[in-house]
Short mmCIF file of C-alpha atoms and ligand atoms in Angstrom, two decimals:
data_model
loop_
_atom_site.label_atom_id
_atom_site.label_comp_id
_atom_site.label_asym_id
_atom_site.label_seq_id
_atom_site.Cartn_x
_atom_site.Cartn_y
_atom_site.Cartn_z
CA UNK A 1 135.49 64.60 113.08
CA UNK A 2 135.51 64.38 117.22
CA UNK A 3 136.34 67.87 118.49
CA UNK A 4 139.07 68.60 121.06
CA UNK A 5 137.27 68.77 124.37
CA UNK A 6 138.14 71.55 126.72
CA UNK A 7 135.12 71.57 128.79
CA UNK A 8 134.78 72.10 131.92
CA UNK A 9 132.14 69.06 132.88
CA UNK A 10 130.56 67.17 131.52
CA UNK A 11 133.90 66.53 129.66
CA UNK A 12 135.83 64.85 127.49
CA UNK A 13 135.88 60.74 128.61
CA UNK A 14 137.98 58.00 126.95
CA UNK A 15 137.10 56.84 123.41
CA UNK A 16 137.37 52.96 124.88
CA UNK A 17 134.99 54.19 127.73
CA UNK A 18 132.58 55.74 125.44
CA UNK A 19 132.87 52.11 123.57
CA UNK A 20 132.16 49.97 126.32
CA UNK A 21 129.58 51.95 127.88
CA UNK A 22 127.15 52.38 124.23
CA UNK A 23 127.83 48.09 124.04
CA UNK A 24 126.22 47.66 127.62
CA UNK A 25 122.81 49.56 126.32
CA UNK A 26 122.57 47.55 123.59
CA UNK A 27 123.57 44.14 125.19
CA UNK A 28 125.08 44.12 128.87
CA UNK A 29 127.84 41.25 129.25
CA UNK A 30 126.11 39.42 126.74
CA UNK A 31 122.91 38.66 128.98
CA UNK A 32 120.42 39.62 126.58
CA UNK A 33 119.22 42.62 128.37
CA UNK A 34 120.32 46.40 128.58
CA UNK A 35 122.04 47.19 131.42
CA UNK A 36 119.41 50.08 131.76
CA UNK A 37 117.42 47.13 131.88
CA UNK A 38 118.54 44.85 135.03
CA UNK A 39 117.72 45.72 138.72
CA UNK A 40 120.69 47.05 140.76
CA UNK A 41 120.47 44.79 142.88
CA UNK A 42 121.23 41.45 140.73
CA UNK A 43 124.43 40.18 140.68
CA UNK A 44 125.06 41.78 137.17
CA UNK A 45 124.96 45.50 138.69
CA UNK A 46 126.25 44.70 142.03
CA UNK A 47 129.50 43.01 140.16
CA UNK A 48 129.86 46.50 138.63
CA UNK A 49 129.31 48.57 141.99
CA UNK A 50 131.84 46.66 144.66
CA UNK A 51 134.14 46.53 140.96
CA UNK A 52 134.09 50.36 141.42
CA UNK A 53 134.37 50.58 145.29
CA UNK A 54 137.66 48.14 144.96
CA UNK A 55 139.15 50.36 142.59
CA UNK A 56 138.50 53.43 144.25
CA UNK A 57 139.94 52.30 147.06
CA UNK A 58 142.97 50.80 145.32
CA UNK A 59 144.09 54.05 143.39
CA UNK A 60 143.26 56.29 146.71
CA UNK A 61 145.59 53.30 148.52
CA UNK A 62 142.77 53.28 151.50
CA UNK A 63 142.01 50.49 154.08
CA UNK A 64 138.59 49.13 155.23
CA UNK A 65 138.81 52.36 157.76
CA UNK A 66 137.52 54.03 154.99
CA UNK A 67 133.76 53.47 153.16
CA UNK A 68 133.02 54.72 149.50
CA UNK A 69 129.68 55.29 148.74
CA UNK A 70 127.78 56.31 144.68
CA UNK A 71 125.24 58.93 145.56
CA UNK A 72 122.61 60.57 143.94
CA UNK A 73 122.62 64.59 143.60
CA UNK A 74 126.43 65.78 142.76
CA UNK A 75 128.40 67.32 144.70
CA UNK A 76 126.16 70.21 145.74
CA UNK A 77 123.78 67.73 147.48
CA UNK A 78 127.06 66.65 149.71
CA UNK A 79 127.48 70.75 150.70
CA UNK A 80 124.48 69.82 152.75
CA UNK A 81 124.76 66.35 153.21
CA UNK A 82 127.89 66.75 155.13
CA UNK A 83 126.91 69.53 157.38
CA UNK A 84 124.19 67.65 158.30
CA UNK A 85 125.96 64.77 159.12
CA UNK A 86 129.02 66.23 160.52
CA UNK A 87 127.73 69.60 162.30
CA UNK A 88 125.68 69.66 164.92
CA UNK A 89 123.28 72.89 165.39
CA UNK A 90 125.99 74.82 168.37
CA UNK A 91 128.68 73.59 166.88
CA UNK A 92 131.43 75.22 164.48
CA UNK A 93 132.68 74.10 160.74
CA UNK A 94 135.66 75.32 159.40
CA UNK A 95 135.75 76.37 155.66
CA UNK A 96 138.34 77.91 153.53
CA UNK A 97 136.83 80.77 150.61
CA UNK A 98 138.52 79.75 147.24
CA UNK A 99 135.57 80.90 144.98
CA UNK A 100 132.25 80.06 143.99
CA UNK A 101 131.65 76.03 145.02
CA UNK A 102 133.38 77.00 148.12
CA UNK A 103 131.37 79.85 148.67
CA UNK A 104 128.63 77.57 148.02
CA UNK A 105 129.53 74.74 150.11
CA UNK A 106 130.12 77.83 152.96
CA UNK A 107 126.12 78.90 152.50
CA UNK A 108 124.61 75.41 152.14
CA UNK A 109 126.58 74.67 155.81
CA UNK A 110 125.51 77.53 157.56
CA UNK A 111 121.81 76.22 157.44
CA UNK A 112 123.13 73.67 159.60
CA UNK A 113 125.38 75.24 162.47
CA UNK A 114 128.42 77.76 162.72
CA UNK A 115 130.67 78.45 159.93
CA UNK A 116 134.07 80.11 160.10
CA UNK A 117 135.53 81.32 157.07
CA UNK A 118 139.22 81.07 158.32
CA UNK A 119 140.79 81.94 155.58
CA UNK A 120 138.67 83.46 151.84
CA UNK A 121 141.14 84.16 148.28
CA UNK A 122 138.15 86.94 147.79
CA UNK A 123 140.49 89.83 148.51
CA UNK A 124 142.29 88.89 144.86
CA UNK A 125 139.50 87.93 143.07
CA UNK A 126 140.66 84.33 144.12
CA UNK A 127 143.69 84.08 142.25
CA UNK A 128 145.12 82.02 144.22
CA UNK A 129 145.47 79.89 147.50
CA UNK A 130 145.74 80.87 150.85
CA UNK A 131 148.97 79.78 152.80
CA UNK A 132 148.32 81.07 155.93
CA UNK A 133 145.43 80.41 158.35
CA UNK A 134 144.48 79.34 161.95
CA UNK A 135 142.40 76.35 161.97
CA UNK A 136 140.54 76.52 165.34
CA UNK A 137 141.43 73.04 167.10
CA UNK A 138 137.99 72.62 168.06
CA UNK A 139 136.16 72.82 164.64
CA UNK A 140 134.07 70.43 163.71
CA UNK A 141 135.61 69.24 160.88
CA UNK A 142 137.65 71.55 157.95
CA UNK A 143 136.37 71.91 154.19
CA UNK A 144 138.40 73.14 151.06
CA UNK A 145 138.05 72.87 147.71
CA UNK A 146 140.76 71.15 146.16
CA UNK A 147 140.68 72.66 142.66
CA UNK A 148 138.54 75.49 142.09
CA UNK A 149 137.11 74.53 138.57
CA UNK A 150 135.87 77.96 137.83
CA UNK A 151 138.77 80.37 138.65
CA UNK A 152 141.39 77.95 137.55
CA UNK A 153 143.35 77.16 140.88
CA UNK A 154 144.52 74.44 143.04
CA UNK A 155 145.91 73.16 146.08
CA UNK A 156 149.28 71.71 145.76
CA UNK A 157 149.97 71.92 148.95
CA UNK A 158 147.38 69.97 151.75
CA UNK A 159 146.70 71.92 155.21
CA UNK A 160 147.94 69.24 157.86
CA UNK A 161 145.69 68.83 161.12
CA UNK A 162 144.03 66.62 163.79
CA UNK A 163 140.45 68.37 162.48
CA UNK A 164 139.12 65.81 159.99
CA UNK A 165 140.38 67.36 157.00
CA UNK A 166 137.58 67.49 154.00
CA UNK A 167 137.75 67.98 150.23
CA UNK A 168 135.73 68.62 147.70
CA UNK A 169 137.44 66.97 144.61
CA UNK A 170 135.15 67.37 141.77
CA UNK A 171 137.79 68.81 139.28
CA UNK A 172 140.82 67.02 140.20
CA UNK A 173 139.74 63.48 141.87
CA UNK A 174 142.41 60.95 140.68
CA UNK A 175 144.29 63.37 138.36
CA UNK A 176 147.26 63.00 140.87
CA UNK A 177 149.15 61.04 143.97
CA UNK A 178 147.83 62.15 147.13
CA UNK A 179 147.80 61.07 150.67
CA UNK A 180 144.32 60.30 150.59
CA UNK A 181 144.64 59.29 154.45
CA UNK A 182 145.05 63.13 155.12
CA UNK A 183 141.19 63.28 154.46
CA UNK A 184 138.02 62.04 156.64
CA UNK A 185 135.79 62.74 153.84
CA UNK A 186 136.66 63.02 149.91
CA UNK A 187 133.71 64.09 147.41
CA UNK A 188 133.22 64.60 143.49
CA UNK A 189 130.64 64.30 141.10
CA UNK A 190 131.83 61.81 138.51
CA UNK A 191 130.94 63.97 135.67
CA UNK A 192 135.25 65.53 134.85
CA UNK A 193 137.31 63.17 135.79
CA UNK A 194 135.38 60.15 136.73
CA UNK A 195 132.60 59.26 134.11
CA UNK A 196 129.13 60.73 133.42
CA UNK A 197 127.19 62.95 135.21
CA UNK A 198 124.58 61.95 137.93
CA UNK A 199 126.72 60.06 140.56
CA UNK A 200 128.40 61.58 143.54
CA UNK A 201 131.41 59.37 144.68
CA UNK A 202 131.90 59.95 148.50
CA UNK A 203 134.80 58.69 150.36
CA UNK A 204 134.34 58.42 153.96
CA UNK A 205 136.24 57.63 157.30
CA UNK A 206 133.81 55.75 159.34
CA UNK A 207 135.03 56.66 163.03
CA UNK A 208 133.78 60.29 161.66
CA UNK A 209 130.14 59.60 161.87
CA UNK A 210 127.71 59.42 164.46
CA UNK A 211 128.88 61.64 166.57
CA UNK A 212 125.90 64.49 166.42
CA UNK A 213 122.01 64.60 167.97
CA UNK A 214 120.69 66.03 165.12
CA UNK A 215 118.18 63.70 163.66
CA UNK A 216 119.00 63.13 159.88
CA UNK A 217 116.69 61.85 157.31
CA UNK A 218 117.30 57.96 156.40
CA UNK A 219 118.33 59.03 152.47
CA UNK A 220 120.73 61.52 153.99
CA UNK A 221 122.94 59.68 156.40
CA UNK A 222 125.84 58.64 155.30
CA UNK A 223 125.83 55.60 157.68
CA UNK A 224 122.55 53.65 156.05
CA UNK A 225 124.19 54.22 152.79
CA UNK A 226 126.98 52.58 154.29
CA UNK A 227 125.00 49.58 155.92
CA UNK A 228 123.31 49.27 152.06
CA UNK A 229 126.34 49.50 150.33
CA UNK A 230 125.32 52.53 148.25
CA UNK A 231 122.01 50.00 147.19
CA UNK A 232 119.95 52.13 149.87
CA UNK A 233 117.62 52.99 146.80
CA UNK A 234 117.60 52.53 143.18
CA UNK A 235 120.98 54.09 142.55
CA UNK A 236 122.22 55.30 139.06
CA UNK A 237 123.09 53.04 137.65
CA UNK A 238 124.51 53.81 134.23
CA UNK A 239 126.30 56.66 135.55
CA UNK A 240 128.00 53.75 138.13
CA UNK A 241 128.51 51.85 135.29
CA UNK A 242 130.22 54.90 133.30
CA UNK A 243 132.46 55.85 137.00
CA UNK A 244 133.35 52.32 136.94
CA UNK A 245 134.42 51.67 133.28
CA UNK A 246 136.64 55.22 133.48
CA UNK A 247 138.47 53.78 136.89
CA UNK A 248 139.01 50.92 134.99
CA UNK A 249 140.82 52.92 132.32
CA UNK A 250 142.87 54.76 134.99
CA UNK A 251 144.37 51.83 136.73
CA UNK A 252 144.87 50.19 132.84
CA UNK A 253 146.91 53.51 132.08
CA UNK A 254 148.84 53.30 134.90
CA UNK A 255 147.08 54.59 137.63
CA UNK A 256 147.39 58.24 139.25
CA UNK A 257 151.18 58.30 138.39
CA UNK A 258 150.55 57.91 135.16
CA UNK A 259 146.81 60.36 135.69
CA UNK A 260 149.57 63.30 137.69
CA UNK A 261 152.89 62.91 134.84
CA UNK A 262 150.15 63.27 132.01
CA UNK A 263 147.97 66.27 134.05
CA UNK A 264 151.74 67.79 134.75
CA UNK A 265 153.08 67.68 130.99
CA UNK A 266 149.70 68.98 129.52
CA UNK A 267 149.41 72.20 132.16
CA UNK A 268 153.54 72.97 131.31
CA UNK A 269 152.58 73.31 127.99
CA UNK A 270 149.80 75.36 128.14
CA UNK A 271 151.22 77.57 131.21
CA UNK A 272 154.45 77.84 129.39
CA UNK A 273 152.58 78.88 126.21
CA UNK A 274 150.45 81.55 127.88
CA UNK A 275 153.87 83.42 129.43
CA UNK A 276 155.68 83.29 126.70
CA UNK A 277 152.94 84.96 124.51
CA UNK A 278 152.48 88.71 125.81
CA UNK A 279 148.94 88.78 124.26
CA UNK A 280 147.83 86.11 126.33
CA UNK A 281 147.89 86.98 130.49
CA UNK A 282 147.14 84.40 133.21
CA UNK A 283 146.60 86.19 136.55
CA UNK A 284 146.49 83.17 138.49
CA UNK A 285 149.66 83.23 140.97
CA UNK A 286 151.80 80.80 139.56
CA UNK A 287 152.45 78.10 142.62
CA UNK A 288 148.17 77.90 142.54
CA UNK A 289 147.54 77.61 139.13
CA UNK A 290 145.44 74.32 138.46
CA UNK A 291 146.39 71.33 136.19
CA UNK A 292 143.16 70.67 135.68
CA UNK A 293 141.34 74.31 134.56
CA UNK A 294 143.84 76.96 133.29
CA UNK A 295 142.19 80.26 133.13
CA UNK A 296 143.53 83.11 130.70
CA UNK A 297 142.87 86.16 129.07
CA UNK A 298 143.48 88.77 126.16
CA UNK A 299 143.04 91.89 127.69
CA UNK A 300 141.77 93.34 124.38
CA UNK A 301 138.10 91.81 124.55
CA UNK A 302 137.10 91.72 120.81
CA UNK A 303 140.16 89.50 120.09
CA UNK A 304 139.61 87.52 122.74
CA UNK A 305 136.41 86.89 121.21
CA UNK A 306 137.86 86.85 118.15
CA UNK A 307 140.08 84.27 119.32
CA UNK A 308 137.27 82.27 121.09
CA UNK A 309 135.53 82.29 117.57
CA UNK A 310 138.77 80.33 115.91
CA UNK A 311 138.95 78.13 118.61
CA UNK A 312 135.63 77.01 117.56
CA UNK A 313 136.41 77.29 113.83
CA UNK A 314 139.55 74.64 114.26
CA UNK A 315 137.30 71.73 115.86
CA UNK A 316 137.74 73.14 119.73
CA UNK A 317 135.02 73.51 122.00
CA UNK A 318 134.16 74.38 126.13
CA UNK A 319 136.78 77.04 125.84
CA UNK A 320 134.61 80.28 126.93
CA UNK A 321 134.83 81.43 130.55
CA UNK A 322 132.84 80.69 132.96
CA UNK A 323 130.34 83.33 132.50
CA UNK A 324 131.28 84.89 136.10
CA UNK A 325 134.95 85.26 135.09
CA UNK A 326 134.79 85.44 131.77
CA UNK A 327 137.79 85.21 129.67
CA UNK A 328 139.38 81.86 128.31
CA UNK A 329 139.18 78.26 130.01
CA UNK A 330 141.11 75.26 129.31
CA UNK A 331 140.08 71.86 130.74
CA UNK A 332 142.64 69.27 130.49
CA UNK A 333 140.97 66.24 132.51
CA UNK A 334 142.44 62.88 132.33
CA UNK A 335 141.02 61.94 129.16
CA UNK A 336 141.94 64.53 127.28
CA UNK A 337 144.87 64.36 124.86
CA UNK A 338 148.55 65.88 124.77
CA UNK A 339 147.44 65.88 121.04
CA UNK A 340 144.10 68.72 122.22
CA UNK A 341 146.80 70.73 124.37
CA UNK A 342 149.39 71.08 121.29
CA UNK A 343 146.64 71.61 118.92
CA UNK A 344 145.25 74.62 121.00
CA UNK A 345 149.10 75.85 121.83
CA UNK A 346 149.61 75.73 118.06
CA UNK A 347 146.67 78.04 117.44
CA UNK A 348 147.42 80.66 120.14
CA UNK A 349 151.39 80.83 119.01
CA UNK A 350 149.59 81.49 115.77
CA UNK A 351 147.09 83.83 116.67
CA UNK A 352 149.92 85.63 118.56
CA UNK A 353 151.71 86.13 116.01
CA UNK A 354 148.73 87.76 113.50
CA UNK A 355 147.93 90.03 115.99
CA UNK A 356 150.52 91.15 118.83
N1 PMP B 401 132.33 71.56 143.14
C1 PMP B 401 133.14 71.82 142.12
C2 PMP B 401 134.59 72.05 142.39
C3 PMP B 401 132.64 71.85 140.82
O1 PMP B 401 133.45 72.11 139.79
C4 PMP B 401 131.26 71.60 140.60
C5 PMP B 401 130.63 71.57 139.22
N2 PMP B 401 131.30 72.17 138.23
C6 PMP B 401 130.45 71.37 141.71
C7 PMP B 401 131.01 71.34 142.96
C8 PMP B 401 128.97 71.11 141.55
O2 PMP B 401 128.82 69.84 141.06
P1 PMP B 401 127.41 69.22 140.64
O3 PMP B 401 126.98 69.94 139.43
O4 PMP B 401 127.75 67.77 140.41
O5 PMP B 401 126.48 69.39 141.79
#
């Protein structure tokens, strides 16, 4: 029986993507090879690569001011990658603290020059996003985290400002409309949202780059991965293949209309759930919670676990915590099913009601 999939990534990936991608191994296309078994740089893979970049730039409604590049590394190689693109040694990067990949991205950068933590969600155990900050109008560029996968928040609201505005989208990259043109430089590892694990999709505004004297290493700057068109090396290619199958899906569903009145109905019911249920308590503040992560508790710990234990018991897994927060985590990425969300409702209104 296939399990409802609330993990947090890798996650749960549509059934006709999961299809398509186990054909290609066997047989790509019908060529008589693997696709695991074709260089990237035939015309088989390289179909399947610019296929990708034109739908990435389709859904995120971008012109050709805009380059997307299939990296190596996830997205904690890019909380270097962009410093050391972006930031020269004197100069200062603007980040905003909205828990632990932010924090991250924040440490990785200040290898590379000044960081100012304008604004950090610390002071609440970040349970939510901050409204009001400064951004210094000579930064070198801004960073935030546009869902924070971990503590179960998320932007709904973009800062607006002439600094070249960066995300990192991991957890929420085409689960909704946004005005991608805000952004100089979008970033998530494919592995939630986008496909499998081991490909880094960056999305970046050209007139961005080049303007630093640090000297970067050839595999690092963004602009030979440009000039290659993400074929600098041997890229990954099955994990390209995966991101590209999964975009497919998206657009077939509808695209991020479709992705953001799906992501909205799913988190209502869940949210709504949780509040009505005194047992269960959400402490996120409620215009940050995230569509993508919801993170709840029990207060009393052994029926949380208790709980936890049924979850698994009913055919529903990647519910646990993250082991820094603990309590209860529910991933609803694009692929996963209304059918998952009222399953798991079912069982808390139930539990609720054995044990309030
Ligand atoms: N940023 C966010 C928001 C994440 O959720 C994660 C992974 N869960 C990362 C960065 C790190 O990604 P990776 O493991 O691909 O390096």
């Amino acid at each position: 029986m296939r399990q409802h999939n609330f993990n947090s990534g890798p996650s749960v990936l549509p059934q006709q993507v999961l299809q398509e991608a186990a054909k290609a191994i066997i047989d790509f296309n019908g060529i008589g090879l693997s696709l695991l078994e074709v260089g990237h740089r035939t015309p088989h893979f390289v179909a399947v690569i610019e296929e990708a970049k034109q739908l990435v730039k389709e859904l995120m409604q971008l012109n050709d001011e805009y380059e997307v590049l299939f990296l190596h590394g996830g997205a904690t190689t890019q909380f270097m990658q962009i410093p050391m693109n972006l930031l020269d040694t004197n100069a200062t990067a603007a980040y905003i603290d909205n828990g632990i990949w932010g924090n991250k991205a924040v440490k990785e950068a200040s290898l590379f020059g000044n960081i100012n933590v304008i604004a950090s969600s610390a002071d609440k155990k970040h349970t939510y996003i901050n409204q009001n900050f400064d951004i210094p109008a000579n930064a070198a560029y801004l960073h935030i985290t546009s869902n924070n996968t971990v503590e179960g928040t998320q932007w709904h609201q973009f800062p607006t400002t002439d600094v070249p505005l960066i995300a990192d989208m991991s957890s929420d990259i085409f689960s909704r409309q946004i005005d991608f043109k805000k952004f100089s430089l979008i970033y998530a590892g494919a592995q939630k949202n986008m496909g499998a694990a081991g490909v880094n999709l960056v999305v970046v505004k050209k007139s961005i780059l080049g303007k630093i004297e640090r000297k970067i290493p050839a595999i690092m700057d963004y602009r030979n991965h440009i000039e290659a068109g993400s074929l600098l090396n041997t890229p990954p290619v099955f994990a390209i293949y995966v991101a590209m199958l999964t975009l497919r899906w998206i657009k077939q569903e509808g695209g991020l209309e479709i992705m953001e009145l799906n992501a909205i109905a799913k988190a209502t019911l869940l949210y709504d759930t949780i509040d009505s249920l005194p047992l269960f308590n959400c402490r996120i503040d409620k215009a940050s919670r995230s569509n993508m992560n919801a993170v709840f508790f029990i207060d009393n710990e052994d029926l949380q676990n208790k709980f936890l234990e049924e979850c698994k018991a009913n055919g529903m897994v990647g519910v646990k915590g993250y082991r820094t927060v603990g309590g209860i985590r529910v991933s609803m990425y694009n692929a996963l099913a209304m059918e998952s969300v009222i399953a798991i409702t079912d069982l808390m209104k139930n539990f609720a009601a054995k044990h309030s």
